[in-house]
Amino acid sequence: DQQVKQNSPSLSVQEGRISILNCDYTNSMFDYFLWYKKYPAEGPTFLISISSIKDKNEDGRFTVFLNKSAKHLSLHIVPSQPGDSAVYFCAASAVSGAGSYQLTFGKGTKLSVIP
Amino acid sequence: KAGVTQTPRYLIKTRGQQVTLSCSPISGHRSVSWYQQTPGQGLQFLFEYFSETQRNKGNFPGRFSGRQFSNSRSEMNVSTLELGDSALYLCASSGPGGLWTGELFFGEGSRLTVL
């Protein structure tokens, strides 16, 4: 059972426009939601996060929105730049059965920003 | 501050062999977790270690094992390799509260190819 879903494997956006990446989840016990960015041949890097008690968090060009009732979050990148081209992973944190926290990732969305 | 270091970066093995991968976390980080990334499957959690103890384990067969040393360095081992074990294996470390907030620091990964 996939608890974190990214239904769009890829997305292409023109430079300067808005990129919107979506993520759905099923586990209502998730405490934190995050986005990671991954370039080829590199490890993922943390991009932005949001606590389950908030509905929006903004950091420069990146904004994450959380809709708990719909179990949906999205990442907005405005304006999109060619350097944003990467795979974006949605992730969520919850207490595991062992009592510590565990991070669950989606399958990723490959964003291509076209100059 | 040095990042997470994984060795080796690339390796090729044949079916039935075993492999050991190494991870040195960021200095001061006591939690080390491992993930497997395969095309179309995103990042799948393998296990997490804290102070030499395995706190969490993902849904992988017993052929996948790991350990953590007193200096927080960690190793993972895969025995009786199968073709399907070909993947990028990522190690991540986190400081206090890192797993709760989901802010992990990843290494560049070890790319394993099984022939």
PDB file of C-alpha atoms in Angstrom:
ATOM      1  CA  ASP A   1       0.000   0.000   0.000  1.00  0.00           C
ATOM      2  CA  GLN A   2       1.571   3.241  -1.187  1.00  0.00           C
ATOM      3  CA  GLN A   3       0.995   5.859   1.501  1.00  0.00           C
ATOM      4  CA  VAL A   4       2.518   8.770  -0.430  1.00  0.00           C
ATOM      5  CA  LYS A   5       1.566   9.122  -4.076  1.00  0.00           C
ATOM      6  CA  GLN A   6       2.890  11.350  -6.822  1.00  0.00           C
ATOM      7  CA  ASN A   7       0.652  10.598  -9.762  1.00  0.00           C
ATOM      8  CA  SER A   8       2.558  12.613 -12.349  1.00  0.00           C
ATOM      9  CA  PRO A   9       5.857  10.965 -13.311  1.00  0.00           C
ATOM     10  CA  SER A  10       6.889  14.024 -15.290  1.00  0.00           C
ATOM     11  CA  LEU A  11       6.078  17.688 -15.841  1.00  0.00           C
ATOM     12  CA  SER A  12       7.337  20.203 -18.399  1.00  0.00           C
ATOM     13  CA  VAL A  13       7.091  23.948 -17.807  1.00  0.00           C
ATOM     14  CA  GLN A  14       8.346  27.003 -19.646  1.00  0.00           C
ATOM     15  CA  GLU A  15      10.978  29.106 -17.936  1.00  0.00           C
ATOM     16  CA  GLY A  16       9.391  31.927 -15.943  1.00  0.00           C
ATOM     17  CA  ARG A  17       6.053  30.170 -15.527  1.00  0.00           C
ATOM     18  CA  ILE A  18       4.722  28.429 -12.428  1.00  0.00           C
ATOM     19  CA  SER A  19       5.489  24.777 -11.735  1.00  0.00           C
ATOM     20  CA  ILE A  20       2.975  22.895  -9.602  1.00  0.00           C
ATOM     21  CA  LEU A  21       3.893  19.468  -8.296  1.00  0.00           C
ATOM     22  CA  ASN A  22       1.239  17.434  -6.518  1.00  0.00           C
ATOM     23  CA  CYS A  23       1.267  14.753  -3.866  1.00  0.00           C
ATOM     24  CA  ASP A  24      -1.476  12.753  -2.141  1.00  0.00           C
ATOM     25  CA  TYR A  25      -1.210  10.721   1.030  1.00  0.00           C
ATOM     26  CA  THR A  26      -3.356   8.232   2.880  1.00  0.00           C
ATOM     27  CA  ASN A  27      -1.919   8.117   6.401  1.00  0.00           C
ATOM     28  CA  SER A  28      -3.593  10.729   8.617  1.00  0.00           C
ATOM     29  CA  MET A  29      -0.851  10.240  11.236  1.00  0.00           C
ATOM     30  CA  PHE A  30       1.807  12.030   9.194  1.00  0.00           C
ATOM     31  CA  ASP A  31       3.300  14.927  11.200  1.00  0.00           C
ATOM     32  CA  TYR A  32       5.544  16.629   8.659  1.00  0.00           C
ATOM     33  CA  PHE A  33       5.518  16.830   4.915  1.00  0.00           C
ATOM     34  CA  LEU A  34       8.543  17.601   2.829  1.00  0.00           C
ATOM     35  CA  TRP A  35       9.844  18.037  -0.655  1.00  0.00           C
ATOM     36  CA  TYR A  36      13.252  16.827  -1.726  1.00  0.00           C
ATOM     37  CA  LYS A  37      14.999  17.634  -4.990  1.00  0.00           C
ATOM     38  CA  LYS A  38      17.331  15.219  -6.713  1.00  0.00           C
ATOM     39  CA  TYR A  39      19.738  15.848  -9.559  1.00  0.00           C
ATOM     40  CA  PRO A  40      21.234  12.903 -11.483  1.00  0.00           C
ATOM     41  CA  ALA A  41      24.233  11.291  -9.788  1.00  0.00           C
ATOM     42  CA  GLU A  42      23.555  13.196  -6.573  1.00  0.00           C
ATOM     43  CA  GLY A  43      21.698  12.382  -3.382  1.00  0.00           C
ATOM     44  CA  PRO A  44      18.355  14.077  -2.654  1.00  0.00           C
ATOM     45  CA  THR A  45      18.525  17.456  -0.949  1.00  0.00           C
ATOM     46  CA  PHE A  46      15.928  18.900   1.358  1.00  0.00           C
ATOM     47  CA  LEU A  47      13.929  21.692  -0.235  1.00  0.00           C
ATOM     48  CA  ILE A  48      11.035  22.760   1.964  1.00  0.00           C
ATOM     49  CA  SER A  49       8.745  21.311   4.619  1.00  0.00           C
ATOM     50  CA  ILE A  50       5.459  21.975   6.328  1.00  0.00           C
ATOM     51  CA  SER A  51       4.061  20.898   9.651  1.00  0.00           C
ATOM     52  CA  SER A  52       0.681  19.188   9.711  1.00  0.00           C
ATOM     53  CA  ILE A  53      -0.698  22.101  11.775  1.00  0.00           C
ATOM     54  CA  LYS A  54      -0.049  24.610   8.989  1.00  0.00           C
ATOM     55  CA  ASP A  55      -1.515  25.004   5.541  1.00  0.00           C
ATOM     56  CA  LYS A  56       1.224  27.017   3.822  1.00  0.00           C
ATOM     57  CA  ASN A  57       4.953  27.513   4.032  1.00  0.00           C
ATOM     58  CA  GLU A  58       6.968  29.768   1.788  1.00  0.00           C
ATOM     59  CA  ASP A  59      10.692  29.977   1.099  1.00  0.00           C
ATOM     60  CA  GLY A  60      11.707  32.285  -1.698  1.00  0.00           C
ATOM     61  CA  ARG A  61      10.402  30.920  -4.986  1.00  0.00           C
ATOM     62  CA  PHE A  62       9.106  27.766  -3.321  1.00  0.00           C
ATOM     63  CA  THR A  63       5.760  27.441  -1.554  1.00  0.00           C
ATOM     64  CA  VAL A  64       4.220  24.285  -0.149  1.00  0.00           C
ATOM     65  CA  PHE A  65       0.483  24.037   0.440  1.00  0.00           C
ATOM     66  CA  LEU A  66      -1.164  21.432   2.642  1.00  0.00           C
ATOM     67  CA  ASN A  67      -4.844  20.483   2.477  1.00  0.00           C
ATOM     68  CA  LYS A  68      -5.372  18.033   5.319  1.00  0.00           C
ATOM     69  CA  SER A  69      -9.016  17.369   4.605  1.00  0.00           C
ATOM     70  CA  ALA A  70      -8.123  16.290   1.077  1.00  0.00           C
ATOM     71  CA  LYS A  71      -4.853  14.643   2.187  1.00  0.00           C
ATOM     72  CA  HIS A  72      -3.101  16.597  -0.518  1.00  0.00           C
ATOM     73  CA  LEU A  73      -0.041  18.785  -0.725  1.00  0.00           C
ATOM     74  CA  SER A  74       1.507  20.703  -3.543  1.00  0.00           C
ATOM     75  CA  LEU A  75       4.752  22.486  -4.301  1.00  0.00           C
ATOM     76  CA  HIS A  76       4.650  25.720  -6.275  1.00  0.00           C
ATOM     77  CA  ILE A  77       7.782  27.091  -7.904  1.00  0.00           C
ATOM     78  CA  VAL A  78       7.483  30.661  -9.139  1.00  0.00           C
ATOM     79  CA  PRO A  79       9.124  31.634 -11.401  1.00  0.00           C
ATOM     80  CA  SER A  80      10.520  28.356 -12.709  1.00  0.00           C
ATOM     81  CA  GLN A  81      14.152  28.351 -13.790  1.00  0.00           C
ATOM     82  CA  PRO A  82      16.123  25.852 -15.908  1.00  0.00           C
ATOM     83  CA  GLY A  83      18.185  24.961 -12.814  1.00  0.00           C
ATOM     84  CA  ASP A  84      14.996  23.692 -11.186  1.00  0.00           C
ATOM     85  CA  SER A  85      14.969  20.769 -13.617  1.00  0.00           C
ATOM     86  CA  ALA A  86      15.286  17.727 -11.356  1.00  0.00           C
ATOM     87  CA  VAL A  87      13.287  14.916  -9.819  1.00  0.00           C
ATOM     88  CA  TYR A  88      11.130  16.091  -6.918  1.00  0.00           C
ATOM     89  CA  PHE A  89      10.176  13.671  -4.178  1.00  0.00           C
ATOM     90  CA  CYS A  90       7.310  14.247  -1.822  1.00  0.00           C
ATOM     91  CA  ALA A  91       7.848  12.738   1.644  1.00  0.00           C
ATOM     92  CA  ALA A  92       6.005  12.470   4.937  1.00  0.00           C
ATOM     93  CA  SER A  93       7.063  11.686   8.482  1.00  0.00           C
ATOM     94  CA  ALA A  94       5.166   9.662  11.075  1.00  0.00           C
ATOM     95  CA  VAL A  95       5.846   7.631  14.176  1.00  0.00           C
ATOM     96  CA  SER A  96       6.524   4.037  13.247  1.00  0.00           C
ATOM     97  CA  GLY A  97       5.440   0.954  15.131  1.00  0.00           C
ATOM     98  CA  ALA A  98       8.843   0.892  16.794  1.00  0.00           C
ATOM     99  CA  GLY A  99       8.218   4.296  18.371  1.00  0.00           C
ATOM    100  CA  SER A 100      10.664   6.341  16.313  1.00  0.00           C
ATOM    101  CA  TYR A 101       9.893   8.409  13.259  1.00  0.00           C
ATOM    102  CA  GLN A 102      10.059   7.112   9.732  1.00  0.00           C
ATOM    103  CA  LEU A 103      10.067   8.964   6.436  1.00  0.00           C
ATOM    104  CA  THR A 104       7.936   7.694   3.543  1.00  0.00           C
ATOM    105  CA  PHE A 105       8.677   8.906   0.025  1.00  0.00           C
ATOM    106  CA  GLY A 106       6.620   9.126  -3.122  1.00  0.00           C
ATOM    107  CA  LYS A 107       7.955   7.833  -6.437  1.00  0.00           C
ATOM    108  CA  GLY A 108       8.991  11.273  -7.663  1.00  0.00           C
ATOM    109  CA  THR A 109       8.067  13.718 -10.412  1.00  0.00           C
ATOM    110  CA  LYS A 110      10.628  14.702 -13.004  1.00  0.00           C
ATOM    111  CA  LEU A 111      10.383  18.429 -13.658  1.00  0.00           C
ATOM    112  CA  SER A 112      11.800  19.845 -16.876  1.00  0.00           C
ATOM    113  CA  VAL A 113      11.968  23.621 -17.185  1.00  0.00           C
ATOM    114  CA  ILE A 114      12.311  24.623 -20.809  1.00  0.00           C
ATOM    115  CA  PRO A 115      14.336  27.779 -21.547  1.00  0.00           C
TER     116      PRO A 115
ATOM    117  CA  LYS B   1      31.100  20.623   7.738  1.00  0.00           C
ATOM    118  CA  ALA B   2      31.685  17.431   5.744  1.00  0.00           C
ATOM    119  CA  GLY B   3      28.600  15.818   4.245  1.00  0.00           C
ATOM    120  CA  VAL B   4      27.484  12.224   4.231  1.00  0.00           C
ATOM    121  CA  THR B   5      30.040  10.001   2.540  1.00  0.00           C
ATOM    122  CA  GLN B   6      29.171   6.726   0.876  1.00  0.00           C
ATOM    123  CA  THR B   7      31.591   4.159  -0.496  1.00  0.00           C
ATOM    124  CA  PRO B   8      31.929   2.689  -2.988  1.00  0.00           C
ATOM    125  CA  ARG B   9      30.149   4.953  -5.464  1.00  0.00           C
ATOM    126  CA  TYR B  10      29.807   2.271  -8.116  1.00  0.00           C
ATOM    127  CA  LEU B  11      30.105  -1.476  -8.053  1.00  0.00           C
ATOM    128  CA  ILE B  12      29.232  -4.451 -10.194  1.00  0.00           C
ATOM    129  CA  LYS B  13      28.468  -7.871  -8.766  1.00  0.00           C
ATOM    130  CA  THR B  14      27.083 -11.121 -10.072  1.00  0.00           C
ATOM    131  CA  ARG B  15      24.064 -13.020  -8.870  1.00  0.00           C
ATOM    132  CA  GLY B  16      24.650 -14.963  -5.670  1.00  0.00           C
ATOM    133  CA  GLN B  17      27.457 -12.740  -4.445  1.00  0.00           C
ATOM    134  CA  GLN B  18      27.204 -10.455  -1.458  1.00  0.00           C
ATOM    135  CA  VAL B  19      27.981  -6.773  -1.102  1.00  0.00           C
ATOM    136  CA  THR B  20      28.787  -4.393   1.728  1.00  0.00           C
ATOM    137  CA  LEU B  21      28.189  -0.667   1.441  1.00  0.00           C
ATOM    138  CA  SER B  22      29.553   1.926   3.824  1.00  0.00           C
ATOM    139  CA  CYS B  23      28.228   5.247   5.063  1.00  0.00           C
ATOM    140  CA  SER B  24      29.881   7.940   7.175  1.00  0.00           C
ATOM    141  CA  PRO B  25      27.310  10.397   8.534  1.00  0.00           C
ATOM    142  CA  ILE B  26      27.750  14.068   9.222  1.00  0.00           C
ATOM    143  CA  SER B  27      29.775  14.583  12.364  1.00  0.00           C
ATOM    144  CA  GLY B  28      27.499  14.633  15.381  1.00  0.00           C
ATOM    145  CA  HIS B  29      24.607  12.886  13.655  1.00  0.00           C
ATOM    146  CA  ARG B  30      23.668   9.685  15.413  1.00  0.00           C
ATOM    147  CA  SER B  31      20.819   8.523  13.202  1.00  0.00           C
ATOM    148  CA  VAL B  32      21.615   6.802   9.925  1.00  0.00           C
ATOM    149  CA  SER B  33      18.975   5.472   7.573  1.00  0.00           C
ATOM    150  CA  TRP B  34      19.234   3.593   4.298  1.00  0.00           C
ATOM    151  CA  TYR B  35      17.042   3.761   1.215  1.00  0.00           C
ATOM    152  CA  GLN B  36      16.861   1.875  -2.056  1.00  0.00           C
ATOM    153  CA  GLN B  37      16.034   3.797  -5.204  1.00  0.00           C
ATOM    154  CA  THR B  38      14.966   1.939  -8.331  1.00  0.00           C
ATOM    155  CA  PRO B  39      13.408   3.352 -11.510  1.00  0.00           C
ATOM    156  CA  GLY B  40       9.718   3.934 -10.971  1.00  0.00           C
ATOM    157  CA  GLN B  41       9.765   2.987  -7.279  1.00  0.00           C
ATOM    158  CA  GLY B  42      11.040   6.118  -5.629  1.00  0.00           C
ATOM    159  CA  LEU B  43      12.963   5.818  -2.400  1.00  0.00           C
ATOM    160  CA  GLN B  44      12.090   2.781  -0.348  1.00  0.00           C
ATOM    161  CA  PHE B  45      13.104   2.659   3.289  1.00  0.00           C
ATOM    162  CA  LEU B  46      15.446  -0.153   4.275  1.00  0.00           C
ATOM    163  CA  PHE B  47      16.346   0.498   7.919  1.00  0.00           C
ATOM    164  CA  GLU B  48      17.398   3.098  10.429  1.00  0.00           C
ATOM    165  CA  TYR B  49      20.058   2.946  13.110  1.00  0.00           C
ATOM    166  CA  PHE B  50      20.549   5.117  16.155  1.00  0.00           C
ATOM    167  CA  SER B  51      23.356   4.649  18.654  1.00  0.00           C
ATOM    168  CA  GLU B  52      24.245   1.247  17.203  1.00  0.00           C
ATOM    169  CA  THR B  53      20.656  -0.024  17.500  1.00  0.00           C
ATOM    170  CA  GLN B  54      18.280  -0.729  14.641  1.00  0.00           C
ATOM    171  CA  ARG B  55      15.158   1.299  15.397  1.00  0.00           C
ATOM    172  CA  ASN B  56      13.174   0.685  12.231  1.00  0.00           C
ATOM    173  CA  LYS B  57      13.166  -1.769   9.392  1.00  0.00           C
ATOM    174  CA  GLY B  58      11.400  -1.544   6.071  1.00  0.00           C
ATOM    175  CA  ASN B  59       9.714  -4.290   4.134  1.00  0.00           C
ATOM    176  CA  PHE B  60      12.770  -5.986   2.673  1.00  0.00           C
ATOM    177  CA  PRO B  61      13.853  -9.635   2.884  1.00  0.00           C
ATOM    178  CA  GLY B  62      16.357 -10.798   5.459  1.00  0.00           C
ATOM    179  CA  ARG B  63      19.093 -10.758   2.809  1.00  0.00           C
ATOM    180  CA  PHE B  64      19.316  -7.042   3.545  1.00  0.00           C
ATOM    181  CA  SER B  65      21.020  -6.247   6.819  1.00  0.00           C
ATOM    182  CA  GLY B  66      22.942  -3.453   8.405  1.00  0.00           C
ATOM    183  CA  ARG B  67      24.802  -2.289  11.431  1.00  0.00           C
ATOM    184  CA  GLN B  68      26.098   0.858  13.036  1.00  0.00           C
ATOM    185  CA  PHE B  69      29.362   1.358  14.829  1.00  0.00           C
ATOM    186  CA  SER B  70      30.140   3.403  17.916  1.00  0.00           C
ATOM    187  CA  ASN B  71      31.379   6.288  15.754  1.00  0.00           C
ATOM    188  CA  SER B  72      27.955   6.317  14.000  1.00  0.00           C
ATOM    189  CA  ARG B  73      29.376   4.974  10.739  1.00  0.00           C
ATOM    190  CA  SER B  74      27.058   2.424   9.222  1.00  0.00           C
ATOM    191  CA  GLU B  75      27.280  -0.471   6.813  1.00  0.00           C
ATOM    192  CA  MET B  76      24.614  -2.348   4.955  1.00  0.00           C
ATOM    193  CA  ASN B  77      25.016  -5.804   3.519  1.00  0.00           C
ATOM    194  CA  VAL B  78      23.078  -7.625   0.851  1.00  0.00           C
ATOM    195  CA  SER B  79      23.670 -11.353   0.580  1.00  0.00           C
ATOM    196  CA  THR B  80      22.820 -13.751  -2.236  1.00  0.00           C
ATOM    197  CA  LEU B  81      22.391 -10.915  -4.711  1.00  0.00           C
ATOM    198  CA  GLU B  82      19.530 -11.017  -7.207  1.00  0.00           C
ATOM    199  CA  LEU B  83      19.138  -9.078 -10.453  1.00  0.00           C
ATOM    200  CA  GLY B  84      16.375  -7.037  -8.828  1.00  0.00           C
ATOM    201  CA  ASP B  85      18.801  -5.717  -6.240  1.00  0.00           C
ATOM    202  CA  SER B  86      20.349  -3.461  -8.874  1.00  0.00           C
ATOM    203  CA  ALA B  87      19.643   0.013  -7.563  1.00  0.00           C
ATOM    204  CA  LEU B  88      21.014   3.178  -6.085  1.00  0.00           C
ATOM    205  CA  TYR B  89      21.471   2.741  -2.362  1.00  0.00           C
ATOM    206  CA  LEU B  90      21.266   5.983  -0.442  1.00  0.00           C
ATOM    207  CA  CYS B  91      22.362   6.668   3.079  1.00  0.00           C
ATOM    208  CA  ALA B  92      21.056   9.612   5.072  1.00  0.00           C
ATOM    209  CA  SER B  93      21.937  11.013   8.451  1.00  0.00           C
ATOM    210  CA  SER B  94      19.994  13.272  10.753  1.00  0.00           C
ATOM    211  CA  GLY B  95      20.533  15.184  13.945  1.00  0.00           C
ATOM    212  CA  PRO B  96      18.173  15.422  16.916  1.00  0.00           C
ATOM    213  CA  GLY B  97      14.579  15.687  15.735  1.00  0.00           C
ATOM    214  CA  GLY B  98      15.657  15.110  12.174  1.00  0.00           C
ATOM    215  CA  LEU B  99      13.457  12.126  11.522  1.00  0.00           C
ATOM    216  CA  TRP B 100      10.440  13.886  13.017  1.00  0.00           C
ATOM    217  CA  THR B 101      10.813  16.930  10.798  1.00  0.00           C
ATOM    218  CA  GLY B 102      12.017  14.766   7.940  1.00  0.00           C
ATOM    219  CA  GLU B 103      15.159  16.790   7.342  1.00  0.00           C
ATOM    220  CA  LEU B 104      17.668  14.208   6.262  1.00  0.00           C
ATOM    221  CA  PHE B 105      21.079  14.744   4.741  1.00  0.00           C
ATOM    222  CA  PHE B 106      21.773  12.275   1.975  1.00  0.00           C
ATOM    223  CA  GLY B 107      24.977  10.966   0.540  1.00  0.00           C
ATOM    224  CA  GLU B 108      25.509  10.630  -3.193  1.00  0.00           C
ATOM    225  CA  GLY B 109      24.650   6.953  -3.095  1.00  0.00           C
ATOM    226  CA  SER B 110      26.225   3.671  -4.098  1.00  0.00           C
ATOM    227  CA  ARG B 111      25.154   2.445  -7.518  1.00  0.00           C
ATOM    228  CA  LEU B 112      24.959  -1.369  -7.469  1.00  0.00           C
ATOM    229  CA  THR B 113      24.623  -3.345 -10.668  1.00  0.00           C
ATOM    230  CA  VAL B 114      23.961  -7.077 -10.416  1.00  0.00           C
ATOM    231  CA  LEU B 115      24.712  -9.135 -13.527  1.00  0.00           C
TER     232      LEU B 115
END
